[in-house]
mmCIF file of C-alpha atoms in Angstrom:
data_model
loop_
_atom_site.group_PDB
_atom_site.id
_atom_site.type_symbol
_atom_site.label_atom_id
_atom_site.label_comp_id
_atom_site.label_asym_id
_atom_site.label_seq_id
_atom_site.Cartn_x
_atom_site.Cartn_y
_atom_site.Cartn_z
ATOM 1 C CA MET A 1 122.800 111.276 103.535
ATOM 2 C CA GLY A 2 124.507 107.850 103.278
ATOM 3 C CA ASN A 3 127.320 107.640 105.852
ATOM 4 C CA GLU A 4 126.823 111.154 107.210
ATOM 5 C CA ALA A 5 124.787 111.999 110.606
ATOM 6 C CA SER A 6 122.177 113.260 108.916
ATOM 7 C CA THR A 7 119.170 112.906 107.322
ATOM 8 C CA VAL A 8 116.330 114.084 105.121
ATOM 9 C CA HIS A 9 112.909 114.136 106.935
ATOM 10 C CA ALA A 10 109.342 114.233 105.097
ATOM 11 C CA ASP A 11 109.330 117.294 104.085
ATOM 12 C CA GLY A 12 112.668 117.289 102.508
ATOM 13 C CA ALA A 13 115.014 119.368 104.608
ATOM 14 C CA ALA A 14 118.284 117.682 105.768
ATOM 15 C CA THR A 15 118.811 117.662 109.550
ATOM 16 C CA ASP A 16 121.463 116.431 111.888
ATOM 17 C CA LEU A 17 120.165 113.301 113.703
ATOM 18 C CA PRO A 18 120.326 113.631 117.845
ATOM 19 C CA ALA A 19 122.213 111.268 119.091
ATOM 20 C CA SER A 20 119.151 109.966 121.018
ATOM 21 C CA GLN A 21 118.615 108.567 118.051
ATOM 22 C CA ARG A 22 122.191 107.048 117.171
ATOM 23 C CA ALA A 23 123.530 103.917 118.067
ATOM 24 C CA MET A 24 127.465 103.934 118.350
ATOM 25 C CA ASN A 25 127.695 100.924 119.331
ATOM 26 C CA ILE A 26 129.500 97.666 117.366
ATOM 27 C CA LEU A 27 127.039 95.057 119.571
ATOM 28 C CA LYS A 28 124.432 96.696 117.996
ATOM 29 C CA MET A 29 125.797 96.455 114.967
ATOM 30 C CA ILE A 30 126.619 92.591 115.443
ATOM 31 C CA GLU A 31 122.672 91.685 117.003
ATOM 32 C CA PHE A 32 121.451 93.903 113.870
ATOM 33 C CA SER A 33 123.580 91.697 111.588
ATOM 34 C CA LYS A 34 122.315 88.340 112.942
ATOM 35 C CA ASP A 35 118.388 89.040 112.926
ATOM 36 C CA PRO A 36 117.424 92.371 111.013
ATOM 37 C CA ARG A 37 113.996 92.609 111.973
ATOM 38 C CA ALA A 38 114.796 91.784 115.661
ATOM 39 C CA GLY A 39 117.010 94.291 115.777
ATOM 40 C CA MET A 40 114.607 97.159 113.619
ATOM 41 C CA LEU A 41 112.257 96.885 116.065
ATOM 42 C CA GLU A 42 114.839 97.111 118.887
ATOM 43 C CA SER A 43 115.923 99.959 117.679
ATOM 44 C CA ARG A 44 112.601 101.706 116.812
ATOM 45 C CA ASP A 45 111.458 100.694 120.085
ATOM 46 C CA GLN A 46 114.978 102.823 121.946
ATOM 47 C CA TYR A 47 115.506 105.452 119.466
ATOM 48 C CA GLY A 48 112.353 105.940 117.091
ATOM 49 C CA ASP A 49 111.744 105.876 114.140
ATOM 50 C CA LEU A 50 114.246 107.453 113.188
ATOM 51 C CA PHE A 51 117.079 105.602 113.862
ATOM 52 C CA LEU A 52 121.595 105.403 112.771
ATOM 53 C CA LEU A 53 123.322 102.960 113.979
ATOM 54 C CA GLU A 54 127.042 103.324 113.482
ATOM 55 C CA SER A 55 130.682 101.927 114.914
ATOM 56 C CA HIS A 56 134.066 104.316 114.353
ATOM 57 C CA LEU A 57 135.522 99.922 113.881
ATOM 58 C CA VAL A 58 132.954 99.719 111.152
ATOM 59 C CA SER A 59 132.781 102.263 107.699
ATOM 60 C CA GLU A 60 129.443 100.901 106.842
ATOM 61 C CA LYS A 61 126.823 101.794 108.891
ATOM 62 C CA ILE A 62 122.764 101.894 109.287
ATOM 63 C CA ALA A 63 120.336 103.894 108.898
ATOM 64 C CA GLY A 64 116.577 102.795 109.947
ATOM 65 C CA PHE A 65 113.705 104.443 109.248
ATOM 66 C CA CYS A 66 109.306 103.520 110.166
ATOM 67 C CA GLY A 67 106.459 104.028 109.994
ATOM 68 C CA PRO A 68 104.206 105.684 107.102
ATOM 69 C CA GLU A 69 105.704 109.367 106.386
ATOM 70 C CA LEU A 70 109.000 107.724 106.052
ATOM 71 C CA LEU A 71 108.589 105.209 103.790
ATOM 72 C CA ALA A 72 106.191 107.110 101.624
ATOM 73 C CA ALA A 73 109.496 109.586 102.024
ATOM 74 C CA PHE A 74 111.315 107.222 100.645
ATOM 75 C CA ASP A 75 109.105 105.590 97.569
ATOM 76 C CA ASP A 76 109.390 109.240 96.964
ATOM 77 C CA LYS A 77 112.977 109.695 96.899
ATOM 78 C CA LEU A 78 113.321 106.004 95.004
ATOM 79 C CA GLN A 79 111.144 107.689 92.643
ATOM 80 C CA ASP A 80 112.915 111.068 91.692
ATOM 81 C CA GLY A 81 116.231 109.379 91.696
ATOM 82 C CA SER A 82 117.617 111.068 94.124
ATOM 83 C CA ILE A 83 118.603 107.445 96.035
ATOM 84 C CA VAL A 84 119.366 104.954 94.458
ATOM 85 C CA ARG A 85 119.807 100.748 95.039
ATOM 86 C CA GLU A 86 123.055 99.992 93.011
ATOM 87 C CA GLY A 87 125.720 100.764 95.739
ATOM 88 C CA ALA A 88 123.798 99.742 98.871
ATOM 89 C CA PHE A 89 124.939 96.447 99.224
ATOM 90 C CA PRO A 90 128.298 95.138 99.914
ATOM 91 C CA SER A 91 130.148 94.951 96.020
ATOM 92 C CA GLY A 92 130.864 91.014 96.981
ATOM 93 C CA ILE A 93 127.091 90.094 98.361
ATOM 94 C CA VAL A 94 125.898 91.728 94.528
ATOM 95 C CA ALA A 95 128.719 89.119 93.586
ATOM 96 C CA LEU A 96 127.151 86.070 95.153
ATOM 97 C CA LEU A 97 124.093 87.015 94.068
ATOM 98 C CA GLY A 98 123.502 89.229 91.275
ATOM 99 C CA ALA A 99 121.215 91.490 90.370
ATOM 100 C CA ILE A 100 118.073 90.839 92.638
ATOM 101 C CA MET A 101 115.415 93.228 92.987
ATOM 102 C CA PRO A 102 117.175 95.708 96.642
ATOM 103 C CA THR A 103 119.950 95.931 94.252
ATOM 104 C CA ILE A 104 118.559 97.684 91.026
ATOM 105 C CA ASP A 105 117.030 100.789 90.046
ATOM 106 C CA GLY A 106 114.465 102.027 86.625
ATOM 107 C CA GLU A 107 112.778 100.443 84.314
ATOM 108 C CA GLU A 108 114.899 96.883 85.039
ATOM 109 C CA HIS A 109 113.840 97.310 89.234
ATOM 110 C CA HIS A 110 109.488 98.085 87.801
ATOM 111 C CA ALA A 111 109.728 95.295 85.316
ATOM 112 C CA ARG A 112 110.894 93.033 88.014
ATOM 113 C CA LYS A 113 108.344 94.401 90.605
ATOM 114 C CA ALA A 114 105.676 93.873 87.932
ATOM 115 C CA ALA A 115 106.541 89.947 87.084
ATOM 116 C CA ALA A 116 106.629 88.883 90.618
ATOM 117 C CA LEU A 117 103.356 91.075 92.147
ATOM 118 C CA GLU A 118 101.612 89.345 88.877
ATOM 119 C CA ALA A 119 102.505 86.193 90.758
ATOM 120 C CA PHE A 120 100.133 86.489 93.335
ATOM 121 C CA THR A 121 96.895 88.195 91.679
ATOM 122 C CA PRO A 122 94.253 86.775 93.070
ATOM 123 C CA ALA A 123 94.063 84.014 89.701
ATOM 124 C CA ARG A 124 97.653 83.042 89.842
ATOM 125 C CA LEU A 125 96.821 81.868 93.602
ATOM 126 C CA ASP A 126 93.658 79.795 92.371
ATOM 127 C CA LEU A 127 95.891 78.234 90.015
ATOM 128 C CA TYR A 128 98.437 77.396 92.763
ATOM 129 C CA ALA A 129 96.027 76.212 95.433
ATOM 130 C CA PRO A 130 95.478 72.721 94.392
ATOM 131 C CA LEU A 131 99.176 71.800 94.491
ATOM 132 C CA ILE A 132 99.139 73.394 98.222
ATOM 133 C CA ARG A 133 96.736 71.442 99.035
ATOM 134 C CA GLU A 134 97.804 68.022 97.521
ATOM 135 C CA ILE A 135 101.160 68.649 99.196
ATOM 136 C CA VAL A 136 99.661 69.732 103.163
ATOM 137 C CA GLN A 137 97.476 67.056 102.777
ATOM 138 C CA ALA A 138 100.075 64.492 101.268
ATOM 139 C CA GLU A 139 101.944 65.642 104.075
ATOM 140 C CA HIS A 140 99.855 65.367 106.836
ATOM 141 C CA ALA A 141 99.295 61.844 106.016
ATOM 142 C CA SER A 142 102.596 60.421 106.792
ATOM 143 C CA TRP A 143 103.385 62.696 109.342
ATOM 144 C CA ALA A 144 100.277 60.159 110.701
ATOM 145 C CA ALA A 145 101.784 57.291 109.554
ATOM 146 C CA ARG A 146 105.217 57.885 111.255
ATOM 147 C CA GLY A 147 103.548 57.833 114.426
ATOM 148 C CA GLY A 148 106.111 58.217 117.722
ATOM 149 C CA ALA A 149 107.962 61.876 118.124
ATOM 150 C CA ILE A 150 108.316 64.167 115.253
ATOM 151 C CA SER A 151 109.330 67.380 114.654
ATOM 152 C CA LEU A 152 106.748 69.707 113.535
ATOM 153 C CA ALA A 153 109.435 72.494 112.953
ATOM 154 C CA CYS A 154 111.966 70.384 110.783
ATOM 155 C CA LEU A 155 109.019 68.720 108.932
ATOM 156 C CA THR A 156 106.685 72.128 108.221
ATOM 157 C CA ARG A 157 110.044 73.479 106.975
ATOM 158 C CA GLU A 158 110.859 70.863 104.332
ATOM 159 C CA MET A 159 107.077 71.159 103.048
ATOM 160 C CA VAL A 160 106.777 74.727 102.826
ATOM 161 C CA PHE A 161 110.239 73.951 100.779
ATOM 162 C CA ARG A 162 108.599 71.535 99.188
ATOM 163 C CA ILE A 163 105.856 73.924 97.938
ATOM 164 C CA PHE A 164 108.092 76.548 97.150
ATOM 165 C CA LEU A 165 109.750 73.965 95.141
ATOM 166 C CA LYS A 166 106.853 72.558 93.039
ATOM 167 C CA VAL A 167 104.714 75.626 92.503
ATOM 168 C CA LEU A 168 107.524 78.085 91.666
ATOM 169 C CA TYR A 169 109.977 75.347 89.795
ATOM 170 C CA GLY A 170 107.696 72.496 89.122
ATOM 171 C CA VAL A 171 110.000 70.223 90.631
ATOM 172 C CA GLU A 172 108.766 66.621 92.462
ATOM 173 C CA ARG A 173 109.199 65.635 95.878
ATOM 174 C CA HIS A 174 111.828 62.991 94.710
ATOM 175 C CA ASP A 175 114.699 65.827 93.747
ATOM 176 C CA ALA A 176 113.224 68.529 97.303
ATOM 177 C CA ASN A 177 116.010 66.787 99.379
ATOM 178 C CA LYS A 178 118.886 67.182 97.332
ATOM 179 C CA PHE A 179 118.404 70.864 96.384
ATOM 180 C CA ARG A 180 117.142 71.565 100.214
ATOM 181 C CA VAL A 181 120.598 70.828 101.300
ATOM 182 C CA LEU A 182 121.829 72.847 98.652
ATOM 183 C CA LEU A 183 120.171 75.773 99.999
ATOM 184 C CA ASP A 184 121.076 75.081 103.639
ATOM 185 C CA ASP A 185 124.364 74.799 102.702
ATOM 186 C CA PHE A 186 123.906 78.022 100.558
ATOM 187 C CA ILE A 187 122.169 79.776 103.352
ATOM 188 C CA ALA A 188 125.580 78.188 105.800
ATOM 189 C CA SER A 189 127.868 79.652 104.149
ATOM 190 C CA ILE A 190 126.254 83.603 103.306
ATOM 191 C CA ARG A 191 125.843 83.488 107.660
ATOM 192 C CA ARG A 192 129.572 82.047 108.047
ATOM 193 C CA SER A 193 131.099 85.339 105.594
#
């Protein structure tokens, strides 16, 4: 697996991936890095549910798999330890982001996943609803009061960020712009790196 041109199918047998499911193209990899979701969908449509993007210029390869059977096989391999998350990301990304869920395994991953899922239980969502409604109503009222032309895309983005700050961190509106600029700069620096 990994850097080899073979794969493990849902039945557990390793086989070579046919050329029709492999893209040897640096441009495909660049497109994928710019928009992974669109790259995954386009590659799936072109190569099928299982594919490999690779290039002679880049040592990293991107394996893609879609569909319930392949996802179930992947989850089974994660569960039995045949596949691990550790080492899946370039070391620079791990150094930048730290030990995040996509880079950890075992009990630490299970504990973090359980905590994240707990945040989305119906009882928790009922707690968030009034906060979200209050922010949305206040924002919509301020948009209506402005009059003239406004950018719904920009204003909605700021509103969603304010909702995240309030719900996740308890940060009030007056702090939002300072944090949004810091986050925007951080995201922009990742894209440039």
